[in-house]
Amino acid sequence: MGDNKPFDNRPLYGRLDLNFALKSAGLGVWELDPVTNVILWDDRCQQLFGLSNDNQLPLEQAIQHIHPEDLTRVTQAIEWAYNPASGGAYDVTYRTLGADDGLLRWVRFWGQSYFTPEGELYRFSGVAQEVTQQVMDQQRIEASETKLRGLIAAAPIAIGLLVGRDLVIENPNQPYIEIVGKGPHIEGLALRQVMPEMLEYGQPFVQILDDIFTTGTPFIAQATPAKIVQDGVLTEKYYNIYYSPIFNESGEVYAISTMGVEVSEEVKAQQQLQEAETVLRGAIEVADMGTWTLNMETGLTTYSNRLRELFEFTQDYIEQERLYNPILESDRARLVDAVAKASNPESGGLLDEEYTVITQQTGRHRIVRAQAKMFFDPQGRPTKLVGSMRDVTEQRQTQLALEQLVKEQTEELAAANEELAANNEELESNNEEYAAINEELEESNRLLARSNENLQKFAYVASHDLQEPLSKIQQFGDLLKSSQALLSGDDISYIDRMQSASRRMATLIRDLLDYSRLSTQQAIDTLVPLNGVITQVLSTLELVTAETQAEIIIDPLPIVEGNEIQLIQLFQNLLGNALKFRRPSVTPVIHINAQQLNGSELPATIKPVRSAQSYHRIDVVDNGVGFDEKYLDRIFQVFQRLYGKNEFAGTGIGLAICEKVVTNHGGAITASSQPGQGATFSIYLPA
């Protein structure tokens, strides 16, 4: 080229013997004279630039038909091909704007530049091809892949690929990364390396994945438990899992698409629902209730065995036309109206009615109470009425008897009041104020006498009529156990359980007796040294104190005005509880201290029974199991327990006794605690 290699002006096709092959492949040929910068090309190349009759064209004119966004890249590629350092390679894909037809085309021009040994360019030629369809297809594929990746990344469920039998993790989205729990840099690593726990604890997942490579069969599992180390902590959660094989062109599985979503909360909710249903069924059985369902579409009513027995039905359902037959005729219209009202969504769908039924076999009249809830479809149409039913015949008969008794007593009282009014009329006219005071005093005395009489009767029953049969049960149990050779293991177990129950009953009666005695008038006017009270209590609790190796710290305590016996009950219950509700393997430590407060310094929640200028605050502090303060309003009530009797023995009366003693002394009692951190019981007594 130039002086050394004159440009060959022979027709281009004359120098090529592959003309037919090039045309068949849709290829055009071109050559650029590096001296004149004139392009010589065939008809196919002309078409790529939208030209109709220019086989030769200056480069400056040709590049005017290149898309402006691609022009710089093309010219840089040509300049680089002119540089011997490039090795002469030239391959660039770009867009052209048709000179004559105005069409946009994607074209690929590639070829080779040739240099003399001195590095002088003497030839630059190659082939060209329209690649519009290929580029558009590739763009669609890339757009589709981008969209797919975006969908995967934004998906709320875990999605990722496991490639090859090594299960190499590819394209994991954020939920997938979070479930794996090993940080964000897991892509490109083998599953066995990232999650070795999948091979432990008898988990089947790796084997399932390996089987999919063999069988090509997808795997689906619902609410499957999986143990995964997440952020360094071994967790056990529930997941819905879907493994889908991905096949290559040969029909072989080369990867597995994995999808998963955690459903632990749903599983726990289902378990809790099942437990609640079990408890509800048990409660229904204990309450002697029956259940029923009225299908509003079919008119059939189904019911439980309890209702079948109550109504003396012989079949498991009743048809709509016979639904109201067992109901007393005078009650039918009211019940029909109640069902119609419950069928209106605006009513709330509730039904609560009492009515009389006539049993099918014996014709007995029974009073029942039905409570139900109507369910509606999305259009507001009633679908089913579900409810419970209970036989309240005995209660209603008792209620009627009580109402009659109250009526009679009211009439008697009215007559007595009339007589009393007549007798007192003269006295009231002489001294109304004195009479009113006397009447109030007499009424108070009557109420007090009645209260004391009732308490004395209760004390007698508790101490004699109830204790005596329990004692006989104990003695009879001992007598039976003495014949041990004639008893089976179950018999002995039953006897032990019987005796244990009787002992608990005796303890309960004794505690109730103590509690009832606190309601009778007792002198609260003796000066009592509390240190002496604690000494007596510790003597009583000496055995359990030694057994538990408890450390008891007693600060100087005040002398208070009160009843020594009641105060001993108070602190014996508090110290006994502190020893009983101790933490396993932790030595009990109990600290009793006191301080004096002005009345204005009392906490807002403390309301002593008697107002005083100052109060003694005595704290009993332990390091036991403690309790949640949300139960504070319950612990001082009779029979309230925060722990089961299998955990800690007791009757649930001790703290009620404590509150009663403090109330009798004009004070107040409260507590503060946290579970597992011990408890502090604070007593406020007038100073």
XYZ file of C-alpha atoms in Angstrom:
687
model
C 0.000 0.000 0.000
C 1.292 3.540 -0.739
C 4.686 3.442 -2.546
C 5.378 -0.110 -1.466
C 1.968 -1.782 -1.977
C -0.225 -0.100 -4.630
C -3.950 -0.484 -3.902
C -5.386 -3.412 -5.833
C -8.198 -2.059 -8.012
C -9.400 -5.423 -9.152
C -13.092 -6.098 -8.469
C -13.398 -7.347 -4.888
C -15.267 -10.497 -5.852
C -12.602 -11.239 -8.413
C -10.120 -11.651 -5.568
C -12.400 -13.903 -3.530
C -13.319 -17.438 -4.371
C -15.755 -17.746 -1.436
C -18.357 -15.370 -2.838
C -21.149 -17.873 -2.812
C -20.398 -19.060 0.707
C -20.298 -15.499 2.044
C -23.614 -14.612 0.464
C -25.196 -17.797 1.803
C -24.052 -16.848 5.307
C -25.408 -13.305 4.972
C -21.888 -11.884 5.158
C -20.568 -8.883 3.284
C -16.896 -8.133 2.624
C -15.103 -4.832 2.894
C -11.644 -3.336 2.587
C -10.392 0.048 3.769
C -7.473 1.722 1.998
C -5.362 3.117 4.854
C -3.779 5.671 2.529
C -6.901 7.148 0.908
C -9.330 6.177 3.707
C -11.711 4.919 1.018
C -13.885 1.906 1.772
C -14.479 -0.678 -0.916
C -17.344 -3.012 -0.041
C -19.936 -5.266 -1.623
C -23.689 -4.869 -1.977
C -24.370 -6.553 1.345
C -22.238 -4.012 3.209
C -23.983 -1.203 1.333
C -27.345 -2.536 2.575
C -26.066 -2.519 6.163
C -25.577 1.237 5.824
C -28.832 1.738 3.887
C -26.941 2.657 0.687
C -28.103 1.581 -2.761
C -25.238 2.252 -5.211
C -21.951 3.209 -3.558
C -19.354 0.425 -3.704
C -16.676 2.917 -2.779
C -17.126 5.518 -0.102
C -14.777 7.752 1.880
C -14.553 6.700 5.534
C -15.581 10.201 6.655
C -18.817 9.861 4.705
C -19.525 6.292 5.798
C -19.229 7.009 9.515
C -21.876 9.714 9.200
C -24.403 6.862 9.045
C -23.249 5.328 12.347
C -25.496 5.951 15.362
C -24.097 8.967 17.284
C -23.937 6.991 20.540
C -21.687 4.375 18.890
C -19.512 6.648 16.714
C -16.712 7.310 19.203
C -16.383 3.623 20.027
C -16.145 2.693 16.311
C -13.531 5.339 15.463
C -11.459 4.310 18.486
C -11.613 0.683 17.355
C -10.400 1.664 13.842
C -7.574 3.765 15.278
C -6.515 0.872 17.484
C -6.563 -1.535 14.537
C -4.172 0.865 12.731
C -1.722 0.483 15.631
C 0.722 -2.462 15.241
C 0.440 -2.980 19.015
C -3.161 -4.117 18.494
C -2.058 -7.195 16.584
C -4.365 -6.077 13.795
C -7.566 -7.463 15.359
C -10.768 -5.558 14.668
C -14.240 -6.599 15.882
C -16.968 -4.095 16.738
C -20.767 -4.212 16.864
C -22.749 -1.002 16.500
C -25.864 0.610 15.076
C -26.287 2.219 11.649
C -28.933 4.648 10.455
C -29.863 3.816 6.823
C -28.788 6.599 4.466
C -31.589 5.943 1.979
C -34.150 3.872 3.888
C -33.714 5.442 7.384
C -33.755 2.035 9.113
C -31.803 1.367 12.305
C -29.712 -1.781 12.067
C -27.293 -3.556 14.391
C -24.190 -4.622 12.426
C -21.022 -6.445 13.253
C -17.834 -5.526 11.332
C -14.796 -7.626 12.050
C -11.541 -8.206 10.227
C -7.761 -7.839 10.309
C -5.176 -5.125 9.592
C -1.849 -6.133 8.045
C 1.534 -4.485 8.571
C 4.938 -4.578 6.851
C 7.936 -5.766 8.906
C 8.626 -2.086 9.509
C 5.170 -1.709 11.091
C 3.566 0.089 8.164
C -0.130 -0.671 7.611
C -0.739 -1.834 4.091
C -4.143 -3.575 4.266
C -7.294 -3.462 6.428
C -10.185 -5.761 5.427
C -12.805 -8.097 6.768
C -16.429 -9.166 6.716
C -19.709 -7.706 7.988
C -23.060 -9.093 9.067
C -26.383 -7.723 10.259
C -26.992 -8.859 13.853
C -30.119 -6.840 14.623
C -32.177 -9.899 15.525
C -29.413 -11.429 17.645
C -28.877 -8.164 19.543
C -32.606 -7.697 20.113
C -32.904 -11.298 21.301
C -29.937 -10.817 23.641
C -31.413 -7.587 24.971
C -34.711 -9.323 25.622
C -32.896 -12.164 27.386
C -30.873 -9.727 29.478
C -33.999 -7.718 30.301
C -35.799 -10.909 31.233
C -32.881 -12.029 33.391
C -32.700 -8.589 35.008
C -36.421 -8.691 35.699
C -36.137 -12.235 37.055
C -33.222 -11.278 39.288
C -35.200 -8.283 40.482
C -38.218 -10.444 41.240
C -36.039 -12.954 43.083
C -34.302 -10.201 45.040
C -37.632 -8.597 45.963
C -39.390 -11.873 46.722
C -40.472 -12.228 50.363
C -39.530 -15.914 50.334
C -36.050 -17.404 50.255
C -34.900 -18.263 46.697
C -31.549 -19.550 45.483
C -29.822 -22.060 43.196
C -27.748 -25.075 44.199
C -25.493 -25.958 41.238
C -24.009 -29.425 40.743
C -23.845 -32.283 43.191
C -21.483 -30.139 45.262
C -24.553 -27.921 45.810
C -22.772 -24.631 45.114
C -24.940 -21.673 46.176
C -25.778 -19.238 43.349
C -28.040 -16.167 43.158
C -29.289 -16.231 46.766
C -31.707 -13.432 47.638
C -31.734 -11.662 51.000
C -34.358 -13.908 52.675
C -32.265 -16.920 51.588
C -29.132 -15.355 53.099
C -31.005 -14.603 56.333
C -32.297 -18.160 56.681
C -28.820 -19.615 56.060
C -27.608 -17.254 58.776
C -23.904 -17.215 57.836
C -23.584 -13.650 56.574
C -23.910 -12.164 53.063
C -20.858 -13.804 51.422
C -22.171 -17.303 50.738
C -22.524 -17.175 46.945
C -20.122 -19.547 45.204
C -19.653 -21.743 48.285
C -20.821 -25.337 48.675
C -23.863 -25.912 50.890
C -22.035 -28.552 52.933
C -19.283 -26.029 53.659
C -21.644 -23.193 54.554
C -24.157 -25.282 56.522
C -22.424 -28.339 58.022
C -25.356 -28.689 60.423
C -27.398 -29.985 57.473
C -25.370 -33.208 57.781
C -26.008 -33.462 61.528
C -28.935 -34.121 63.858
C -30.322 -36.728 61.440
C -31.497 -34.052 58.996
C -32.463 -35.421 55.544
C -32.107 -32.326 53.355
C -28.703 -33.008 51.739
C -29.766 -36.563 50.880
C -33.042 -35.269 49.412
C -31.130 -32.808 47.202
C -28.738 -35.544 46.073
C -31.698 -37.789 45.186
C -33.194 -35.021 43.019
C -30.027 -35.012 40.878
C -30.653 -38.744 40.342
C -34.434 -38.861 39.909
C -35.212 -35.370 38.590
C -38.300 -35.355 40.826
C -39.267 -32.137 42.651
C -39.618 -32.182 46.436
C -42.263 -30.310 48.440
C -42.607 -30.240 52.233
C -44.899 -28.259 54.499
C -44.074 -27.131 58.063
C -40.834 -29.122 58.108
C -38.596 -28.659 61.183
C -34.973 -27.722 60.443
C -32.039 -27.085 62.761
C -29.916 -24.213 61.416
C -27.052 -22.310 63.000
C -28.102 -18.687 62.469
C -25.690 -15.970 63.561
C -23.825 -18.504 65.663
C -26.904 -19.842 67.488
C -28.460 -23.252 66.787
C -32.137 -22.702 66.041
C -34.985 -25.082 65.314
C -37.685 -23.543 63.154
C -40.365 -24.689 60.718
C -40.266 -24.067 56.965
C -42.288 -24.707 53.809
C -39.741 -26.050 51.290
C -39.814 -26.530 47.502
C -36.885 -28.076 45.563
C -37.244 -28.004 41.744
C -34.698 -29.623 39.359
C -33.274 -27.567 36.456
C -32.261 -29.553 33.367
C -29.535 -28.863 30.786
C -29.846 -29.430 27.018
C -29.006 -33.103 27.522
C -31.943 -33.573 29.864
C -29.710 -33.964 32.914
C -30.216 -32.154 36.206
C -27.443 -29.591 36.559
C -28.937 -27.417 39.338
C -31.798 -27.251 41.827
C -33.961 -24.207 42.419
C -34.710 -23.905 46.126
C -37.506 -21.916 47.685
C -38.428 -21.707 51.338
C -40.394 -19.642 53.796
C -40.371 -19.788 57.577
C -43.732 -20.747 59.078
C -42.699 -21.193 62.721
C -45.290 -18.708 63.989
C -48.041 -20.384 61.985
C -47.021 -23.832 63.274
C -46.911 -22.582 66.865
C -50.280 -20.902 66.401
C -51.706 -24.165 65.042
C -50.249 -26.088 67.971
C -51.678 -23.554 70.411
C -55.031 -23.771 68.639
C -55.005 -27.555 68.965
C -54.085 -27.256 72.640
C -56.835 -24.686 73.143
C -59.331 -26.967 71.411
C -58.257 -29.820 73.681
C -58.657 -27.611 76.753
C -62.024 -26.381 75.464
C -63.240 -29.929 74.883
C -62.110 -30.823 78.384
C -63.841 -27.767 79.832
C -67.028 -28.603 77.958
C -66.963 -32.135 79.336
C -66.247 -30.940 82.881
C -69.023 -28.349 82.646
C -71.406 -31.066 81.424
C -72.101 -29.078 78.246
C -72.996 -30.244 74.785
C -72.156 -28.688 71.417
C -74.201 -28.368 68.233
C -74.011 -26.938 64.709
C -76.925 -25.799 62.533
C -76.042 -25.739 58.814
C -78.053 -22.810 57.447
C -77.738 -24.096 53.860
C -78.820 -27.733 54.361
C -80.965 -27.207 57.454
C -79.315 -30.156 59.225
C -78.327 -29.857 62.886
C -75.564 -32.083 64.264
C -74.776 -32.412 67.957
C -72.440 -34.026 70.472
C -73.114 -37.202 72.439
C -74.023 -35.124 75.514
C -76.924 -33.475 73.666
C -77.910 -36.799 72.171
C -78.257 -38.141 75.716
C -80.023 -34.999 76.963
C -82.648 -34.962 74.198
C -82.774 -38.785 74.047
C -82.199 -38.660 70.290
C -81.686 -41.930 68.409
C -79.839 -40.461 65.424
C -76.783 -38.232 64.895
C -78.614 -35.292 63.273
C -82.016 -33.667 63.001
C -83.628 -32.232 59.858
C -84.828 -28.628 59.574
C -88.506 -29.561 59.494
C -88.137 -31.394 62.840
C -85.671 -28.945 64.434
C -88.174 -27.263 66.774
C -90.288 -30.359 67.573
C -88.514 -31.164 70.894
C -89.014 -27.577 72.129
C -91.972 -26.662 74.321
C -94.563 -25.051 72.067
C -94.736 -21.854 74.129
C -90.974 -21.321 73.607
C -90.785 -22.102 69.876
C -91.713 -18.680 68.460
C -89.195 -16.933 70.723
C -86.399 -19.290 69.628
C -87.314 -18.931 65.925
C -87.113 -15.134 66.329
C -83.733 -15.452 68.086
C -82.307 -17.518 65.211
C -83.674 -15.025 62.677
C -82.099 -12.134 64.583
C -78.734 -13.930 64.768
C -78.942 -14.465 60.980
C -78.683 -10.694 60.450
C -74.992 -9.624 60.200
C -75.818 -6.305 61.884
C -76.903 -8.158 65.048
C -73.419 -9.542 65.667
C -74.683 -13.062 65.048
C -75.078 -13.926 68.748
C -77.768 -16.121 70.298
C -78.375 -16.643 74.036
C -81.691 -18.221 74.996
C -83.228 -20.416 77.698
C -86.140 -22.671 76.852
C -87.758 -25.957 77.770
C -87.260 -29.156 75.774
C -89.281 -32.343 75.935
C -87.071 -35.443 75.791
C -87.806 -37.742 72.872
C -88.118 -41.058 74.716
C -89.378 -40.312 78.246
C -91.137 -36.984 77.651
C -89.370 -35.258 80.554
C -89.256 -31.463 80.618
C -85.729 -30.035 80.860
C -84.709 -26.368 80.927
C -81.649 -25.705 78.748
C -79.538 -22.650 77.972
C -78.247 -22.345 74.398
C -75.464 -19.929 73.445
C -74.265 -19.690 69.841
C -72.471 -17.630 67.203
C -73.617 -17.256 63.588
C -70.979 -17.356 60.822
C -71.442 -15.525 57.505
C -69.932 -15.813 54.013
C -68.244 -12.791 52.327
C -71.623 -11.728 50.921
C -73.127 -11.567 54.418
C -75.232 -14.716 54.030
C -75.493 -16.912 57.170
C -73.727 -20.255 56.704
C -73.761 -22.002 60.077
C -74.790 -21.449 63.684
C -72.320 -23.018 66.136
C -73.062 -23.197 69.831
C -73.158 -24.965 73.162
C -76.008 -26.096 75.374
C -76.261 -26.838 79.076
C -78.999 -28.381 81.207
C -79.909 -25.715 83.797
C -83.020 -27.417 85.174
C -81.588 -27.893 88.668
C -80.275 -24.326 88.830
C -83.591 -22.839 87.743
C -85.558 -24.962 90.198
C -83.194 -23.896 92.971
C -83.471 -20.281 91.842
C -87.266 -20.450 91.929
C -87.152 -21.959 95.409
C -84.771 -19.240 96.583
C -86.923 -16.533 95.051
C -89.957 -17.943 96.854
C -87.999 -18.092 100.106
C -86.794 -14.514 99.665
C -90.340 -13.425 98.947
C -91.640 -15.091 102.108
C -88.819 -13.699 104.235
C -89.346 -10.259 102.741
C -93.007 -10.403 103.678
C -92.123 -11.552 107.198
C -89.519 -8.808 107.491
C -92.008 -6.239 106.266
C -94.502 -7.378 108.884
C -91.833 -7.301 111.568
C -90.773 -3.837 110.481
C -94.344 -2.628 110.668
C -94.684 -4.037 114.169
C -91.333 -2.557 115.193
C -92.298 0.789 113.708
C -95.534 0.771 115.683
C -93.712 -0.116 118.899
C -91.034 2.520 118.389
C -93.290 5.296 117.172
C -93.697 6.860 120.599
C -89.980 6.518 121.410
C -88.950 8.011 118.064
C -91.230 10.980 118.589
C -89.570 11.675 121.965
C -85.954 11.255 120.933
C -85.400 10.646 117.219
C -81.672 11.172 117.324
C -81.134 8.813 120.271
C -83.313 6.169 118.658
C -81.417 6.404 115.375
C -78.095 5.965 117.159
C -79.400 3.010 119.163
C -80.853 1.420 116.051
C -77.552 1.693 114.219
C -75.687 0.299 117.223
C -78.120 -2.562 117.600
C -77.868 -3.378 113.910
C -74.062 -3.363 114.124
C -74.175 -5.595 117.190
C -76.580 -7.965 115.479
C -74.360 -8.187 112.428
C -71.287 -8.686 114.602
C -73.002 -11.337 116.692
C -74.196 -13.111 113.569
C -70.695 -12.936 112.096
C -69.131 -14.329 115.271
C -71.802 -17.013 115.481
C -71.193 -18.027 111.864
C -67.453 -18.070 112.436
C -67.871 -20.171 115.576
C -70.065 -22.593 113.661
C -67.516 -22.718 110.874
C -64.702 -23.254 113.369
C -66.597 -26.104 114.986
C -67.341 -27.739 111.621
C -63.757 -27.254 110.458
C -62.199 -28.497 113.683
C -64.583 -31.370 114.378
C -67.059 -32.381 111.675
C -64.501 -32.076 108.840
C -61.299 -33.051 110.643
C -62.801 -36.209 112.176
C -63.601 -38.016 108.876
C -60.225 -36.997 107.481
C -58.553 -38.523 110.527
C -60.539 -41.696 109.981
C -59.448 -41.755 106.324
C -55.809 -41.554 107.461
C -56.340 -44.326 110.034
C -58.194 -46.507 107.547
C -55.386 -45.993 105.021
C -52.790 -47.027 107.615
C -54.890 -50.093 108.423
C -55.099 -51.055 104.751
C -51.357 -50.574 104.254
C -50.700 -52.873 107.218
C -52.190 -55.634 105.043
C -49.581 -54.913 102.381
C -49.142 -58.549 101.436
C -52.741 -58.661 100.181
C -52.417 -55.474 98.123
C -51.121 -54.866 94.622
C -48.759 -52.035 93.700
C -51.707 -50.071 92.298
C -53.677 -50.573 95.524
C -50.829 -49.167 97.615
C -50.480 -46.245 95.195
C -54.207 -45.490 95.493
C -53.983 -45.581 99.295
C -50.989 -43.212 99.251
C -52.848 -40.838 96.979
C -55.931 -41.026 99.213
C -53.888 -40.248 102.313
C -52.019 -37.451 100.564
C -55.304 -35.883 99.505
C -56.716 -36.147 103.028
C -53.574 -34.531 104.481
C -53.895 -31.664 102.010
C -57.556 -31.313 102.965
C -56.668 -31.226 106.647
C -54.055 -28.526 105.990
C -56.593 -26.542 103.982
C -59.163 -26.783 106.778
C -56.589 -25.723 109.357
C -55.575 -22.702 107.230
C -59.197 -21.739 106.679
C -59.811 -22.002 110.406
C -56.839 -19.704 111.066
C -58.143 -17.267 108.485
C -61.664 -17.262 109.915
C -60.395 -16.662 113.459
C -58.679 -13.509 112.255
C -62.114 -12.053 111.493
C -63.246 -12.315 115.129
C -62.557 -9.540 117.565
C -59.167 -9.926 119.215
C -57.207 -7.497 121.343
C -54.756 -5.419 119.305
C -53.456 -3.349 122.200
C -50.329 -5.131 123.478
C -46.796 -3.902 122.881
C -45.110 -6.688 120.905
C -41.318 -6.759 120.209
C -40.996 -7.994 116.626
C -37.510 -9.434 117.259
C -39.113 -11.713 119.829
C -41.790 -12.686 117.307
C -39.112 -13.603 114.748
C -37.256 -15.682 117.362
C -40.403 -17.741 118.012
C -41.045 -18.163 114.278
C -37.471 -19.341 113.641
C -37.837 -21.873 116.448
C -40.931 -23.265 114.733
C -39.161 -23.333 111.352
C -35.913 -24.696 112.782
C -36.081 -28.032 110.943
C -36.743 -26.638 107.448
C -34.157 -23.903 108.050
C -31.545 -26.535 108.825
C -32.556 -28.719 105.883
C -32.248 -25.857 103.412
C -29.128 -24.396 105.113
C -30.851 -21.025 104.873
C -29.037 -17.846 105.891
C -31.402 -15.548 107.803
C -30.312 -11.982 108.582
C -32.384 -10.081 111.167
C -31.853 -6.367 111.711
C -33.129 -4.580 114.825
C -36.925 -4.502 114.568
C -39.408 -2.147 116.274
C -41.886 -2.763 119.057
C -45.428 -2.420 117.739
C -48.876 -2.353 119.277
C -50.755 -5.446 118.279
C -51.661 -9.085 118.868
C -48.629 -11.331 119.324
C -50.327 -14.515 118.081
C -51.481 -12.830 114.876
C -48.050 -11.291 114.291
C -46.454 -14.730 114.705
C -48.898 -16.014 112.044
C -47.893 -13.120 109.785
C -44.127 -13.676 109.907
C -44.372 -17.478 110.005
C -46.254 -17.396 106.696
C -43.818 -14.909 105.133
C -40.671 -16.758 106.279
C -42.221 -20.126 105.453
C -42.969 -18.923 101.928
C -39.440 -17.548 101.537
C -38.031 -20.970 102.460
C -40.565 -22.890 100.364
C -40.300 -20.826 97.174
C -36.540 -21.119 96.965
C -34.579 -21.683 93.759
C -33.109 -25.161 93.195
C -29.421 -25.479 94.103
C -29.378 -21.926 95.547
C -28.919 -21.415 99.284
C -31.870 -19.382 100.598
C -30.920 -15.963 101.969
C -33.610 -14.055 103.897
C -33.099 -10.511 105.194
C -35.559 -8.834 107.584
C -35.090 -5.096 108.103
C -37.151 -2.131 109.233
C -37.359 1.635 108.989
C -39.747 4.355 110.156
C -41.550 6.589 107.647
C -43.657 9.713 107.965
C -47.197 9.356 106.723
C -46.382 11.710 103.845
C -43.549 9.410 102.717
C -45.789 6.431 102.045
C -45.914 5.285 98.383
C -49.033 6.393 96.541
C -50.245 2.789 96.199
C -50.086 2.124 99.965
C -53.407 2.797 101.728
C -53.210 1.709 105.412
C -56.469 0.888 107.164
C -55.715 3.321 110.006
C -54.273 6.789 109.482
C -51.190 7.644 111.540
C -48.472 10.287 111.614
C -45.759 7.678 111.033
C -45.428 4.017 110.137
C -43.001 1.156 110.604
C -41.988 -0.433 107.315
C -40.741 -4.020 107.771
C -39.266 -5.713 104.663
C -38.857 -9.486 104.287
C -36.421 -9.941 101.389
C -35.562 -13.330 99.841
C -33.608 -14.664 96.851
C -36.196 -17.234 95.780
C -38.075 -17.907 92.553
C -39.930 -14.583 92.670
C -43.044 -13.821 90.605
C -44.352 -11.535 87.872
C -45.741 -8.332 89.418
C -48.723 -8.436 87.082
C -50.109 -11.044 89.518
C -49.661 -8.737 92.556
C -53.404 -8.148 92.895
C -53.998 -11.923 93.089
C -51.412 -13.215 95.544
C -53.201 -11.887 98.667
C -56.533 -13.459 97.673
C -57.760 -16.715 99.186
C -56.926 -19.854 97.172
C -54.815 -17.939 94.634
C -51.662 -19.797 93.579
C -49.040 -18.754 91.027
C -47.419 -22.192 90.950
C -48.906 -25.656 90.646
C -49.184 -27.868 93.701
C -46.757 -30.285 92.053
C -44.096 -27.538 92.137
C -44.737 -26.128 95.612
C -47.077 -27.451 98.290
C -49.631 -25.200 99.945
C -53.264 -24.166 100.091
C -53.111 -20.632 98.694
C -54.334 -19.111 101.966
C -51.060 -18.049 103.627
C -50.745 -14.607 102.042
C -54.459 -13.967 102.579
C -53.817 -14.580 106.292
C -50.886 -12.133 106.128
C -53.066 -9.425 104.624
C -55.803 -10.071 107.195
C -53.332 -9.739 110.100
C -51.901 -6.492 108.702
C -55.420 -5.139 108.125
C -56.398 -6.020 111.708
C -53.397 -3.975 112.838
C -54.471 -0.942 110.794
C -51.670 -1.316 108.256
C -51.026 -2.379 104.668
C -48.925 -5.005 102.882
C -47.505 -5.166 99.372
C -44.766 -6.961 97.454
C -42.268 -6.381 94.660
C -40.531 -9.051 92.607
C -39.185 -10.252 89.292
C -39.236 -13.916 88.165
C -36.050 -15.661 89.265
C -34.818 -12.635 91.268
C -36.469 -13.153 94.641
C -39.231 -11.140 96.286
C -39.624 -8.360 98.866
C -42.750 -8.275 101.064
C -43.218 -4.839 102.687
C -45.409 -4.419 105.790
C -46.581 -0.966 106.931
C -47.796 -0.768 110.567
C -48.790 2.378 112.476
C -45.917 3.540 114.699
